[in-house]
Short mmCIF file of C-alpha atoms (C1' of nucleotides) in Angstrom, two decimals:
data_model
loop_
_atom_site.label_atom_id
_atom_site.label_comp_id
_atom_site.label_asym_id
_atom_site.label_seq_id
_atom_site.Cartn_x
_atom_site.Cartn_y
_atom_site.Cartn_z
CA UNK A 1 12.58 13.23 18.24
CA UNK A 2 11.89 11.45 21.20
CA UNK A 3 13.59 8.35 22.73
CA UNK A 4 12.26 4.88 24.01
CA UNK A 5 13.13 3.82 27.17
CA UNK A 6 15.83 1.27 27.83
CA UNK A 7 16.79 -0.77 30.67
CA UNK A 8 20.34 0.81 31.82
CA UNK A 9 21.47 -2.41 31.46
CA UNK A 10 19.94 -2.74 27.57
CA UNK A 11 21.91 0.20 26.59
CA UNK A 12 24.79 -1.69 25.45
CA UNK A 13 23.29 -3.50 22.58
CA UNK A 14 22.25 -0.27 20.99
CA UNK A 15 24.15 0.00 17.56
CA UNK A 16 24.66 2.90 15.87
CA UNK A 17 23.86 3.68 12.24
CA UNK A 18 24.96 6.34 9.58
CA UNK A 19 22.67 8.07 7.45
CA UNK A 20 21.70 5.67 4.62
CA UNK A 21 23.74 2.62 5.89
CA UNK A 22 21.95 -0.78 5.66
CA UNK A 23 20.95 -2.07 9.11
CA UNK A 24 19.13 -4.99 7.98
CA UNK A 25 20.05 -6.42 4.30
CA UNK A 26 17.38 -8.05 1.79
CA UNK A 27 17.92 -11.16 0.88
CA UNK A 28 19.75 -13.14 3.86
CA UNK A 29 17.80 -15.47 6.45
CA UNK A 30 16.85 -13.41 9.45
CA UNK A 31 17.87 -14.15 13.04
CA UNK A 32 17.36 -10.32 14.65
CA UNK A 33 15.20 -7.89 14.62
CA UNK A 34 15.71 -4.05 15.83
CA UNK A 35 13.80 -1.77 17.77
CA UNK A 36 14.46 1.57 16.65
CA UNK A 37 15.62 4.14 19.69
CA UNK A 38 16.87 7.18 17.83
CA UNK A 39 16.69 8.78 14.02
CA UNK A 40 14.27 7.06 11.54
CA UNK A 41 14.41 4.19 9.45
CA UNK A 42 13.11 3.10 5.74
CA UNK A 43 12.15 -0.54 5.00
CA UNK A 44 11.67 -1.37 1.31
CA UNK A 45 12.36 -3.90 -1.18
CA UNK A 46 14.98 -4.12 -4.46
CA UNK A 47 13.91 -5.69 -7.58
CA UNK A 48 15.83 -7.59 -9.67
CA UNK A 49 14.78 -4.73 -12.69
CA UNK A 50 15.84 -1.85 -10.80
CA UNK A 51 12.69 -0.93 -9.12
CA UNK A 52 12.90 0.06 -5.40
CA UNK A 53 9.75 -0.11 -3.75
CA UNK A 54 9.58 1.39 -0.02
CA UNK A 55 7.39 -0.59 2.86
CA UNK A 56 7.05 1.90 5.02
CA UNK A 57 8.82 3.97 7.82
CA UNK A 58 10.13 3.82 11.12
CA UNK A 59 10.76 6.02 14.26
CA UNK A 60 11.70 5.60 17.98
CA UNK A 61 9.42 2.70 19.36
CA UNK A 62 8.90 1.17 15.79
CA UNK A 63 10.29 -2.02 15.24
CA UNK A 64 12.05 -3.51 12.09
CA UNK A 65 13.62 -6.33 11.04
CA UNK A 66 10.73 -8.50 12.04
CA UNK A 67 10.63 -11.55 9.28
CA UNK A 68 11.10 -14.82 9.35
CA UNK A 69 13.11 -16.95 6.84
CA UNK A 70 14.85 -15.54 3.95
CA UNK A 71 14.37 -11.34 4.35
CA UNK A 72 11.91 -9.84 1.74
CA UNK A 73 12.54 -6.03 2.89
CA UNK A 74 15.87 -4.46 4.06
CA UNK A 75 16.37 -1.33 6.45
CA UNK A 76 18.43 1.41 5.81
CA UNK A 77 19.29 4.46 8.32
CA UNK A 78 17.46 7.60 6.61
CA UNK A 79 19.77 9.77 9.37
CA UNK A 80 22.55 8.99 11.61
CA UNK A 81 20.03 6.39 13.90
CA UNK A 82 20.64 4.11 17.13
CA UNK A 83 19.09 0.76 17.10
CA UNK A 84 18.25 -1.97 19.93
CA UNK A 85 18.92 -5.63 18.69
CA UNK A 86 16.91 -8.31 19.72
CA UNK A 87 17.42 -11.87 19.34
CA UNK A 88 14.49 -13.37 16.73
CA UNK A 89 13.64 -15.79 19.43
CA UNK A 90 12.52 -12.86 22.00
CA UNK A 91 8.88 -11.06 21.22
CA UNK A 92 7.74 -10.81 24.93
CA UNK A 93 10.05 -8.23 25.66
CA UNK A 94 8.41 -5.25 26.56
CA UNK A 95 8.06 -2.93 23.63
CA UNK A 96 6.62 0.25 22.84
CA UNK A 97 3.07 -1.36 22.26
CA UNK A 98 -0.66 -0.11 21.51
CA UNK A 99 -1.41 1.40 24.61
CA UNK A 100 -5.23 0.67 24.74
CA UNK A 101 -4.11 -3.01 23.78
CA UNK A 102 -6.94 -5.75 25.50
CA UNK A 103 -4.26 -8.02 26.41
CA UNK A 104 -1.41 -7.56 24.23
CA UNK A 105 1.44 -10.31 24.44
CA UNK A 106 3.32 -9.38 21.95
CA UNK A 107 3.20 -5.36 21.05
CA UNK A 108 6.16 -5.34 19.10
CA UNK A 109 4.36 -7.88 16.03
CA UNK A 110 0.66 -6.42 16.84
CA UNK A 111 1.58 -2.71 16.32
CA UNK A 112 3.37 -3.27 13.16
CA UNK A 113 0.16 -5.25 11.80
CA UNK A 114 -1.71 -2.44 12.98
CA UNK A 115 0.79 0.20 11.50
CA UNK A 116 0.84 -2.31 7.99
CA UNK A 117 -2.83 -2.13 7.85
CA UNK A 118 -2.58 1.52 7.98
CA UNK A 119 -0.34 1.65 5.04
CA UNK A 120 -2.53 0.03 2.75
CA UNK A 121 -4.87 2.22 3.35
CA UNK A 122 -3.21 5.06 2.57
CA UNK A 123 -1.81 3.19 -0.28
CA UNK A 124 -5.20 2.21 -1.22
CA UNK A 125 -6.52 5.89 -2.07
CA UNK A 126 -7.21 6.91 -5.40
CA UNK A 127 -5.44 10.15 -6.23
CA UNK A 128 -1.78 11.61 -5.30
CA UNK A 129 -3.63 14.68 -3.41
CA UNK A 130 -5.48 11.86 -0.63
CA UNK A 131 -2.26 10.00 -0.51
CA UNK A 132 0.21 12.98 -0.08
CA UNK A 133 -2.72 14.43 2.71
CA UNK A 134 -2.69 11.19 4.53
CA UNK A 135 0.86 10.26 4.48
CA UNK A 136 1.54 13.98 6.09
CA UNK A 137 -1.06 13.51 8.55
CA UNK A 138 -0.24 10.10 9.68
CA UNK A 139 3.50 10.91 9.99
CA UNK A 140 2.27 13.87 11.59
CA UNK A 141 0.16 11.84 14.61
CA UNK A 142 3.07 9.42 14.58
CA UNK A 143 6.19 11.81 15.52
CA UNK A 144 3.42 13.62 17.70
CA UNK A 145 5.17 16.68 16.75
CA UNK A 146 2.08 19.07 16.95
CA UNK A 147 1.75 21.30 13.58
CA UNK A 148 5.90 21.25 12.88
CA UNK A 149 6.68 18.36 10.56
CA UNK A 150 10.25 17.66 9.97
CA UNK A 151 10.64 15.25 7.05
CA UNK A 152 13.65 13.17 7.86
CA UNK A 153 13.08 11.25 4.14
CA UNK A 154 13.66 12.73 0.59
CA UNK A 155 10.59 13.14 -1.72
CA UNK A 156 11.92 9.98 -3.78
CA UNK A 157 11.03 8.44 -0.68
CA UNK A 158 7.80 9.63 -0.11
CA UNK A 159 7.36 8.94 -3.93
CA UNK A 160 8.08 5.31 -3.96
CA UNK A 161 6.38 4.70 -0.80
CA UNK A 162 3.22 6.10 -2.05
CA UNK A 163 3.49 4.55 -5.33
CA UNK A 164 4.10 7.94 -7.11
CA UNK A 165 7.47 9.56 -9.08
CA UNK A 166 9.18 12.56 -6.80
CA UNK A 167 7.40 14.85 -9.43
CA UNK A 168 3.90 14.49 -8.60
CA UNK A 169 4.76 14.04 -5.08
CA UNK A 170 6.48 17.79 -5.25
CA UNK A 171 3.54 19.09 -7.61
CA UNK A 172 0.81 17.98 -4.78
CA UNK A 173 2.96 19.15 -1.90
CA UNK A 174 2.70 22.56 -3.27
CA UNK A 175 -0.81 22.27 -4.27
CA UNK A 176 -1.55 21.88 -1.17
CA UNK A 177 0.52 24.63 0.20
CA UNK A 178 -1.85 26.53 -2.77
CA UNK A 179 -4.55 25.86 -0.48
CA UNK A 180 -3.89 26.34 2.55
CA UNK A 181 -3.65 23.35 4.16
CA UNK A 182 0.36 23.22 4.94
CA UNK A 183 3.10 25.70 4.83
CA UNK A 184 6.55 24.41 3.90
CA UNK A 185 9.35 26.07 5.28
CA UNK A 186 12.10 24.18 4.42
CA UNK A 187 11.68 21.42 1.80
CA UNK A 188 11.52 19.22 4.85
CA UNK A 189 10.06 21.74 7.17
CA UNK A 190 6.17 21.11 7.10
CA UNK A 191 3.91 22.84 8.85
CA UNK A 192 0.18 21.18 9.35
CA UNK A 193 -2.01 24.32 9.12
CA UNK A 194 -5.60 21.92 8.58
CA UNK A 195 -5.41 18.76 10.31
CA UNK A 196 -8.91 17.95 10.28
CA UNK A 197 -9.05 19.21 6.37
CA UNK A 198 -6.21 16.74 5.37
CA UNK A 199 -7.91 14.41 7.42
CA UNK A 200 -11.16 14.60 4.80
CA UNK A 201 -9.28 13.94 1.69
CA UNK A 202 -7.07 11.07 3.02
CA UNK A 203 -10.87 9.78 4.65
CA UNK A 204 -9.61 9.82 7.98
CA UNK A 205 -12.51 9.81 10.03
CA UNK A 206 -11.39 8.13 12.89
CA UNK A 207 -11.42 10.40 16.41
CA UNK A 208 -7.26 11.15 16.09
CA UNK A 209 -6.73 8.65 18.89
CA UNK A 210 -7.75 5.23 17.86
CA UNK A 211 -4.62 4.60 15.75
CA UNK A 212 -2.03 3.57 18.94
CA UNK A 213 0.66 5.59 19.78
CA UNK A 214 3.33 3.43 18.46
CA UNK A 215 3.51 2.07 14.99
CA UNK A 216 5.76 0.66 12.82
CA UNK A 217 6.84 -1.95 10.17
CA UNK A 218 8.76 -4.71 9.17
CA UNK B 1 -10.39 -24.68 -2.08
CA UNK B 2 -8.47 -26.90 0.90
CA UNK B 3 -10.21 -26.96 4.18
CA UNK B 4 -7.02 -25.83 6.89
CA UNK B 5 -7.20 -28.95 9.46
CA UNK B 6 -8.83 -28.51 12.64
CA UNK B 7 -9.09 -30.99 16.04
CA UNK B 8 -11.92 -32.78 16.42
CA UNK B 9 -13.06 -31.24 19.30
CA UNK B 10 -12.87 -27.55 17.65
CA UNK B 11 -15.50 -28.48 15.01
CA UNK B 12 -18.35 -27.17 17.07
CA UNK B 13 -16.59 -23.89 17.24
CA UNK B 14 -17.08 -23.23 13.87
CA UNK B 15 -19.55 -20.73 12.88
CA UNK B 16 -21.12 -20.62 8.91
CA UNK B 17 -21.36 -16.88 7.25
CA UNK B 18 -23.57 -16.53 4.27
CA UNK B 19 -22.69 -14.57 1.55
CA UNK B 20 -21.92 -10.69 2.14
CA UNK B 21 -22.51 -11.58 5.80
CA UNK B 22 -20.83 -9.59 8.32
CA UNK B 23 -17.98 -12.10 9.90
CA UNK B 24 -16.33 -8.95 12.38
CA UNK B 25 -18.34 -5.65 12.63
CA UNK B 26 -16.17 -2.37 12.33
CA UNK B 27 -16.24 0.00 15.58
CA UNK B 28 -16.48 -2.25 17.94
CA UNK B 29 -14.37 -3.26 20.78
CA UNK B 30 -12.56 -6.52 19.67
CA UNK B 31 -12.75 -9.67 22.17
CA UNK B 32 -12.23 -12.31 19.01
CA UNK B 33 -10.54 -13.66 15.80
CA UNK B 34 -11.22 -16.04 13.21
CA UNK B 35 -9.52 -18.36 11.29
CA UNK B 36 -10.97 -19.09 7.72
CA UNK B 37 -11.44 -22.69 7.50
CA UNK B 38 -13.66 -23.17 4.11
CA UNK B 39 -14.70 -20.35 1.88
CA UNK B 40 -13.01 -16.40 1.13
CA UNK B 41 -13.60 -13.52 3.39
CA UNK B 42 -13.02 -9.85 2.62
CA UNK B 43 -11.46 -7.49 4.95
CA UNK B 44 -12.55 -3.62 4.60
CA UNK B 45 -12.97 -0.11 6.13
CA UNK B 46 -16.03 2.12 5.86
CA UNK B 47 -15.52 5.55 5.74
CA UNK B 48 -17.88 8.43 6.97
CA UNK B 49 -17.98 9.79 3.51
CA UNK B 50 -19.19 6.61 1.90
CA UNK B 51 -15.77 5.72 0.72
CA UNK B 52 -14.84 1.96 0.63
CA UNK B 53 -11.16 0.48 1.30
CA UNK B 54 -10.17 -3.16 0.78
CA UNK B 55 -7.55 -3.91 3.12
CA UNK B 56 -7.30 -7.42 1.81
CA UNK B 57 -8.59 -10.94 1.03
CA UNK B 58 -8.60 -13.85 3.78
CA UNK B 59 -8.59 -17.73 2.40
CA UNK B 60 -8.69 -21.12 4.38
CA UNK B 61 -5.57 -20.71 7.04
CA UNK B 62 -5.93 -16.98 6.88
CA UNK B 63 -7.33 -15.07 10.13
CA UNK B 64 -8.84 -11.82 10.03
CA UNK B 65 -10.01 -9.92 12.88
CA UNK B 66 -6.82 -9.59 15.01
CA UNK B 67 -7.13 -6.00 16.40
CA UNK B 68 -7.01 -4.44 19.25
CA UNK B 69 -8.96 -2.12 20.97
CA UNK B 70 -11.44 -0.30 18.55
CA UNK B 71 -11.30 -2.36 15.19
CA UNK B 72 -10.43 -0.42 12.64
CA UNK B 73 -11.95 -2.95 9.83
CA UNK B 74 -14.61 -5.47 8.99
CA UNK B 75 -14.79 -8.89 7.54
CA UNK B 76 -17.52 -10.07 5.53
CA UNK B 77 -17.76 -13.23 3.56
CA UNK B 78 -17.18 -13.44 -0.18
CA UNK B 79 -18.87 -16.39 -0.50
CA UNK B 80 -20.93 -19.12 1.93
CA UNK B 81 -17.84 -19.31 4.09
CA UNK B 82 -17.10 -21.37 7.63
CA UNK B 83 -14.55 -19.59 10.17
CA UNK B 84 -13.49 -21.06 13.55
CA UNK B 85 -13.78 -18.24 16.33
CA UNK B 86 -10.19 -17.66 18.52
CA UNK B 87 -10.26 -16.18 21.82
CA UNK B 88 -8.32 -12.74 21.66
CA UNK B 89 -6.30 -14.46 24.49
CA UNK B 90 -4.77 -17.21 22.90
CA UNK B 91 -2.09 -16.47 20.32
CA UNK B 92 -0.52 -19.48 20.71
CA UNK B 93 -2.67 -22.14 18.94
CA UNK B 94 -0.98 -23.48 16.04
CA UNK B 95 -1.88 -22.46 12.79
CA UNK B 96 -1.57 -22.34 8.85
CA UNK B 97 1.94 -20.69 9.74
CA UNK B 98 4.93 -20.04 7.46
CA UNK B 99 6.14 -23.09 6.68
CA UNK B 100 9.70 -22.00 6.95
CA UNK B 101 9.80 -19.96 10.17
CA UNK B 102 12.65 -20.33 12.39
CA UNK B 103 10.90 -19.93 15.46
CA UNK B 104 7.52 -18.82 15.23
CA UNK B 105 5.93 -18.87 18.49
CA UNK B 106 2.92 -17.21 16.61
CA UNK B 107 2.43 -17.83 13.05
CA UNK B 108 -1.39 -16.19 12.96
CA UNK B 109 0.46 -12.94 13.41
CA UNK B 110 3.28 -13.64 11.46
CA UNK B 111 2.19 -14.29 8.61
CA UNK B 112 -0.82 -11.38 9.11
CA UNK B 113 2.89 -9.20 8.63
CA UNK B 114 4.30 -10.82 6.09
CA UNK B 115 1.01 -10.65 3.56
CA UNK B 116 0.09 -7.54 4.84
CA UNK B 117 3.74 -6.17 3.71
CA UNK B 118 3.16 -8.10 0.28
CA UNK B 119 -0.05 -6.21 0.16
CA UNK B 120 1.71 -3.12 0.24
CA UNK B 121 4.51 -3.95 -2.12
CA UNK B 122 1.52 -4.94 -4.62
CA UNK B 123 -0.51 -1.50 -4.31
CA UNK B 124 2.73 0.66 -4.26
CA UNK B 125 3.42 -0.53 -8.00
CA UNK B 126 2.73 2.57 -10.65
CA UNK B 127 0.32 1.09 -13.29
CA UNK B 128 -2.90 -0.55 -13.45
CA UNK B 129 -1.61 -3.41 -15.40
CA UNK B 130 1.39 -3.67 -13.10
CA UNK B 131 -1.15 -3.78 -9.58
CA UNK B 132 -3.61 -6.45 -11.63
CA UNK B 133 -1.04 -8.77 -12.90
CA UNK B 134 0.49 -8.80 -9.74
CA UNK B 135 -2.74 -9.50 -7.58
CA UNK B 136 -3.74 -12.13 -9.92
CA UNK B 137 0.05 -14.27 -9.90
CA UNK B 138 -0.15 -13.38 -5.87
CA UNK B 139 -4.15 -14.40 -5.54
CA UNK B 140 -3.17 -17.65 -8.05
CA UNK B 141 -0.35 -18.65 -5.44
CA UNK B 142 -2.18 -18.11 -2.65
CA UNK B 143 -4.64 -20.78 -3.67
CA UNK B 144 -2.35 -22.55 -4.82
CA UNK B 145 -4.68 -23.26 -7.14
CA UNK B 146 -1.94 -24.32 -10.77
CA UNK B 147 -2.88 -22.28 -13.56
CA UNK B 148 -7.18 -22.35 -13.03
CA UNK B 149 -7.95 -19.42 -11.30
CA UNK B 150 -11.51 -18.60 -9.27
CA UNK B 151 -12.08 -15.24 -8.47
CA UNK B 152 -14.54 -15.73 -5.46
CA UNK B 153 -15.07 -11.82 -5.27
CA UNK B 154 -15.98 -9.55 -7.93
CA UNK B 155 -14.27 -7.02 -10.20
CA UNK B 156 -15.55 -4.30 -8.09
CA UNK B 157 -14.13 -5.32 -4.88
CA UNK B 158 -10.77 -5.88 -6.78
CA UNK B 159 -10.87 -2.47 -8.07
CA UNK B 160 -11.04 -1.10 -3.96
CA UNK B 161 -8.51 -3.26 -3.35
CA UNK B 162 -5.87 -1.96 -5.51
CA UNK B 163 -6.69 1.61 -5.88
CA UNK B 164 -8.46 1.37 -9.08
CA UNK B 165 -12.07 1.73 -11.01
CA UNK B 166 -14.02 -1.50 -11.50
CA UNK B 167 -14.23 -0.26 -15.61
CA UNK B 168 -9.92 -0.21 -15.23
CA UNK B 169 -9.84 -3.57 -13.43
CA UNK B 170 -12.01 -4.88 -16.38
CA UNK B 171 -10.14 -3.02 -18.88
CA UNK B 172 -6.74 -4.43 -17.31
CA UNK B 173 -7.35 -7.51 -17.64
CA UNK B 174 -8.94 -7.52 -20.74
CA UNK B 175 -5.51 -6.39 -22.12
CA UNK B 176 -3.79 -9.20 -20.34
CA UNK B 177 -5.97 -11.89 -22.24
CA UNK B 178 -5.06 -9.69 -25.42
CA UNK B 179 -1.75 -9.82 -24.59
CA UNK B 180 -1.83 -14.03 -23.94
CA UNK B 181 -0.98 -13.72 -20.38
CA UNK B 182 -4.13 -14.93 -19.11
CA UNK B 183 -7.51 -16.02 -20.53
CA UNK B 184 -10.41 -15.56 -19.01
CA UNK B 185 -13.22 -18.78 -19.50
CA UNK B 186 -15.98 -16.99 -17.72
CA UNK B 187 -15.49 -13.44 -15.75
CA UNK B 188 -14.67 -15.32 -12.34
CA UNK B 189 -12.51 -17.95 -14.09
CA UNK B 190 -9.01 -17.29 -15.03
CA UNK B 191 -6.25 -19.41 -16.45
CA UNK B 192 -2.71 -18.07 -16.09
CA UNK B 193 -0.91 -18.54 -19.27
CA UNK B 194 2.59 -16.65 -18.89
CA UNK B 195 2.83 -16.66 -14.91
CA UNK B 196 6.68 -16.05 -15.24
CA UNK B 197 5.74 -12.82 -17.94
CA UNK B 198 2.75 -11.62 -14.84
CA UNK B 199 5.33 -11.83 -12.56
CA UNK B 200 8.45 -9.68 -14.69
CA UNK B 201 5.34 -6.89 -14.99
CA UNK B 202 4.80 -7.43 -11.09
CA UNK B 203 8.16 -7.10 -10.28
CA UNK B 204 7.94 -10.08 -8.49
CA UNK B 205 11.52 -11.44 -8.46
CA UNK B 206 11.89 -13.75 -5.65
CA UNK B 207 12.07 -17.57 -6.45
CA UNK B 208 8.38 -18.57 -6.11
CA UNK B 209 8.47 -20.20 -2.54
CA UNK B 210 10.10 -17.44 -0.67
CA UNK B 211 6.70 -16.45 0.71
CA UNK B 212 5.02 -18.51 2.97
CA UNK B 213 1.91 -20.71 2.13
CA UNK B 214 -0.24 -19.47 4.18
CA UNK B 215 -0.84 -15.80 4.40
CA UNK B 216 -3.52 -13.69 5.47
CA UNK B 217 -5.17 -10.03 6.61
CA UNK B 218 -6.42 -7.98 9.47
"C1'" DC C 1 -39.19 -14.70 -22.30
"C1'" DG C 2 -38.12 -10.83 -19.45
"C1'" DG C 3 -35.59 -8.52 -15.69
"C1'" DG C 4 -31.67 -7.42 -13.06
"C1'" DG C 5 -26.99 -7.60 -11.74
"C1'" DA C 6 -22.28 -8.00 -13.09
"C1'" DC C 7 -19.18 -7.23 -16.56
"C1'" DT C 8 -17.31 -4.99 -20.72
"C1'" DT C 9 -16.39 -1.30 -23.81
"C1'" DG C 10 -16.35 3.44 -25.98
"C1'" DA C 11 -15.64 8.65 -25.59
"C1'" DT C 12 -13.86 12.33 -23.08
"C1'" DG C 13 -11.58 15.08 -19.58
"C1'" DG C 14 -8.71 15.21 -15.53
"C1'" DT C 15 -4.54 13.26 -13.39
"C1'" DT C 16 -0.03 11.51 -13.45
"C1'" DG C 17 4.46 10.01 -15.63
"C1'" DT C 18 8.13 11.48 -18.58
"C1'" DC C 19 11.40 14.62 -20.34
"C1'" DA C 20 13.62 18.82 -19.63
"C1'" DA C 21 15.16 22.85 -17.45
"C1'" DG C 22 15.86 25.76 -13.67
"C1'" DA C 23 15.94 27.06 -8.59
"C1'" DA C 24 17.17 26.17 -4.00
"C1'" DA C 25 19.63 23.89 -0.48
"C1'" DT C 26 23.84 21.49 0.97
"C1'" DG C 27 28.71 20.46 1.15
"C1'" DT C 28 33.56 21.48 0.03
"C1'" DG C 29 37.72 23.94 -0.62
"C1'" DG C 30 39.86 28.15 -0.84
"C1'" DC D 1 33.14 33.98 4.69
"C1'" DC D 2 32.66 33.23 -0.08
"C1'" DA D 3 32.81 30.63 -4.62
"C1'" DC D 4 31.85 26.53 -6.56
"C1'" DA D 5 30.10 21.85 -7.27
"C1'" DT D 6 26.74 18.59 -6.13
"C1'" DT D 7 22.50 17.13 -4.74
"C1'" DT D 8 17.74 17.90 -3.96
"C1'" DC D 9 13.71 20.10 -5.02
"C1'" DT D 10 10.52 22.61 -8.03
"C1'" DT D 11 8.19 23.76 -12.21
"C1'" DG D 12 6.74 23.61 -17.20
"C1'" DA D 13 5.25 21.07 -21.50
"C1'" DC D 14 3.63 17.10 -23.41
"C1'" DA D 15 2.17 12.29 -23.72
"C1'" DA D 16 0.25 8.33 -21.44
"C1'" DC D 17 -2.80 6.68 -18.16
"C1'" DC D 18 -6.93 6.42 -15.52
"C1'" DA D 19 -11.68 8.11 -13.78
"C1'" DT D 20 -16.01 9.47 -15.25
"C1'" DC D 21 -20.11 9.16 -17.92
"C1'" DA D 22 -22.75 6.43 -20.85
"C1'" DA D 23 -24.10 2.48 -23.50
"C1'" DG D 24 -24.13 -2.04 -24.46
"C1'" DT D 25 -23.36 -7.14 -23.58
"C1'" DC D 26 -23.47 -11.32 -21.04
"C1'" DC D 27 -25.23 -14.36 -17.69
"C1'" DC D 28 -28.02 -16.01 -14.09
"C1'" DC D 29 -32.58 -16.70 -12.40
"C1'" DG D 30 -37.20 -16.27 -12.04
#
DNA sequence: CGGGGACTTGATGGTTGTCAAGAAATGTGG
DNA sequence: CCACATTTCTTGACAACCATCAAGTCCCCG
């Protein structure tokens, strides 16, 4: 998993995180927000009935962290991760930001809308097959890992991300192993096998590089 | 529906959209945003394969169009709507921002973030009933509008919005008038009768005014 | 009064959640 | 290195939910 760059000087506010430790908590008023440098990230929301619902994911060059006021979301470290904290006050830091950007102030709040809008529109689709497809794909673009996907989340994840159980999310996984259009080596060893097949059901028909480089959320 | 304020000598920047006009087109290079200043706006993507995806719903103090590069989706009006046309330079106008932001140097995008991530907490919910009652408490709030309720788009748009069938939308929340949460005087007029009750099924547990007034999409 | 669009409702089949069990991977101690 | 316990993942059976197909109703407007 790749690494963003850091001024040598930056490298000292880098915190590190263990695996499913709480790097932002829900609930408190926010002051900081992280850029994520190493490992991966979830950002989701506890109800007061139990219910966890996830907001999306986050990798090197993904920001989190970014509210205002009292926190609606909190981040949690889905694998030993190093973070960058900024102060809330500073957005015009340089940040890993949508590359093809017009004139892009402020990368860091315009790639996670960008990302966010992306999520609701895999969230949007109508069946657990289009989701699962999508959600594959886009993590595929995102870690630009090629055709080897390494899942650094647990299917509950993936299930209450997508607004499914970890059931159906397993069941479709292998359905679409049935046909061909991944392989799974490892339960979190994914390999993309029809890019441009996955691409149909999740209605992807944007040319593979108008979604910027670096997304994000929170 | 509350007109957001405007100077003076912006008035003659805003333009008038009929109905189902075309506010932002989608494909094209974006130079522009809009803030909604009278009237509701939808915000959607076109797919190759004739699919149609609601991203979200844009009222007075809402923007929509802040992309960059290629847009990714289009805004048309819901109804006979007036927007005032932004610059893709200038971020730093003040808007319809959270109320309660510590800092924010740039509430349009802000609080783009913070409704699109409410957007996705509402479409990652399980059930039709659960995605419906949630969309109306949220759509209720959001025009702050007490317990009368005008649905400026219809049930069809709804039903792209939240992953669903028009027939389920209209099934939906015919059960919620059966089950006294909300009545329904005509099919674009609802009252809220058991907010607190919408908002248990929603899972909407945060104390009413933890989200800002104004949010927004795209 | 008649036509058309939006909405509602019924019947049916496919999809998904739930409950339950089992398999595979991971971690721990011997 | 192996045995065991724990966690995660997978799969089956069944019920609940939702999409599809098809009418039917309501309302607006000419």
């Amino acid at each position: 998993m790749a690494e963003s760059t850091l001024l040598f000087s930056e490298i000292r506010n880098v915190q590190k995180f263990m695996r499913d430790e709480t790097i932002v908590p829900q609930g408190e008023s926010a002051t900081c927000w992280y850029e994520v440098v190493h490992g991966a990230v979830r950002v989701c929301q506890y109800h007061s009935d139990g219910r966890r619902q996830i907001i999306g994911f986050a990798f090197p060059g993904d920001v989190v962290g970014l509210e205002w006021g009292m926190r609606q979301s909190c981040a949690e470290a889905l694998v030993p991760s190093q973070l960058f904290r900024h102060d809330l006050s500073d957005l015009s830091l340089r940040m890993g930001g949508v590359p093809t950007a017009v004139n892009g102030e402020h990368p860091a709040l315009e790639s996670a809308l960008a990302a966010a809008h992306q999520s609701i529109a895999l969230l949007g689709l109508p069946t657990a097959l289009e989701r699962v497809a999508g959600f594959l794909l886009a993590l595929a673009r995102r870690l630009n890992c090629g055709t080897l996907l390494c899942l650094p989340m647990p299917r509950v994840d993936i299930a209450d991300y997508l607004g499914l159980t970890m059931h159906t999310v397993s069941r479709t996984m292998s359905e679409l192993v049935r046909r061909g259009l991944i392989a799974l080596d490892a339960p979190n060893r994914a390999r993309i096998l029809a890019p441009e097949h996955l691409g149909e059901l999740a209605g992807f028909d944007f040319p593979e590089d108008t979604v910027g480089e670096a997304q994000l959320v929170a």
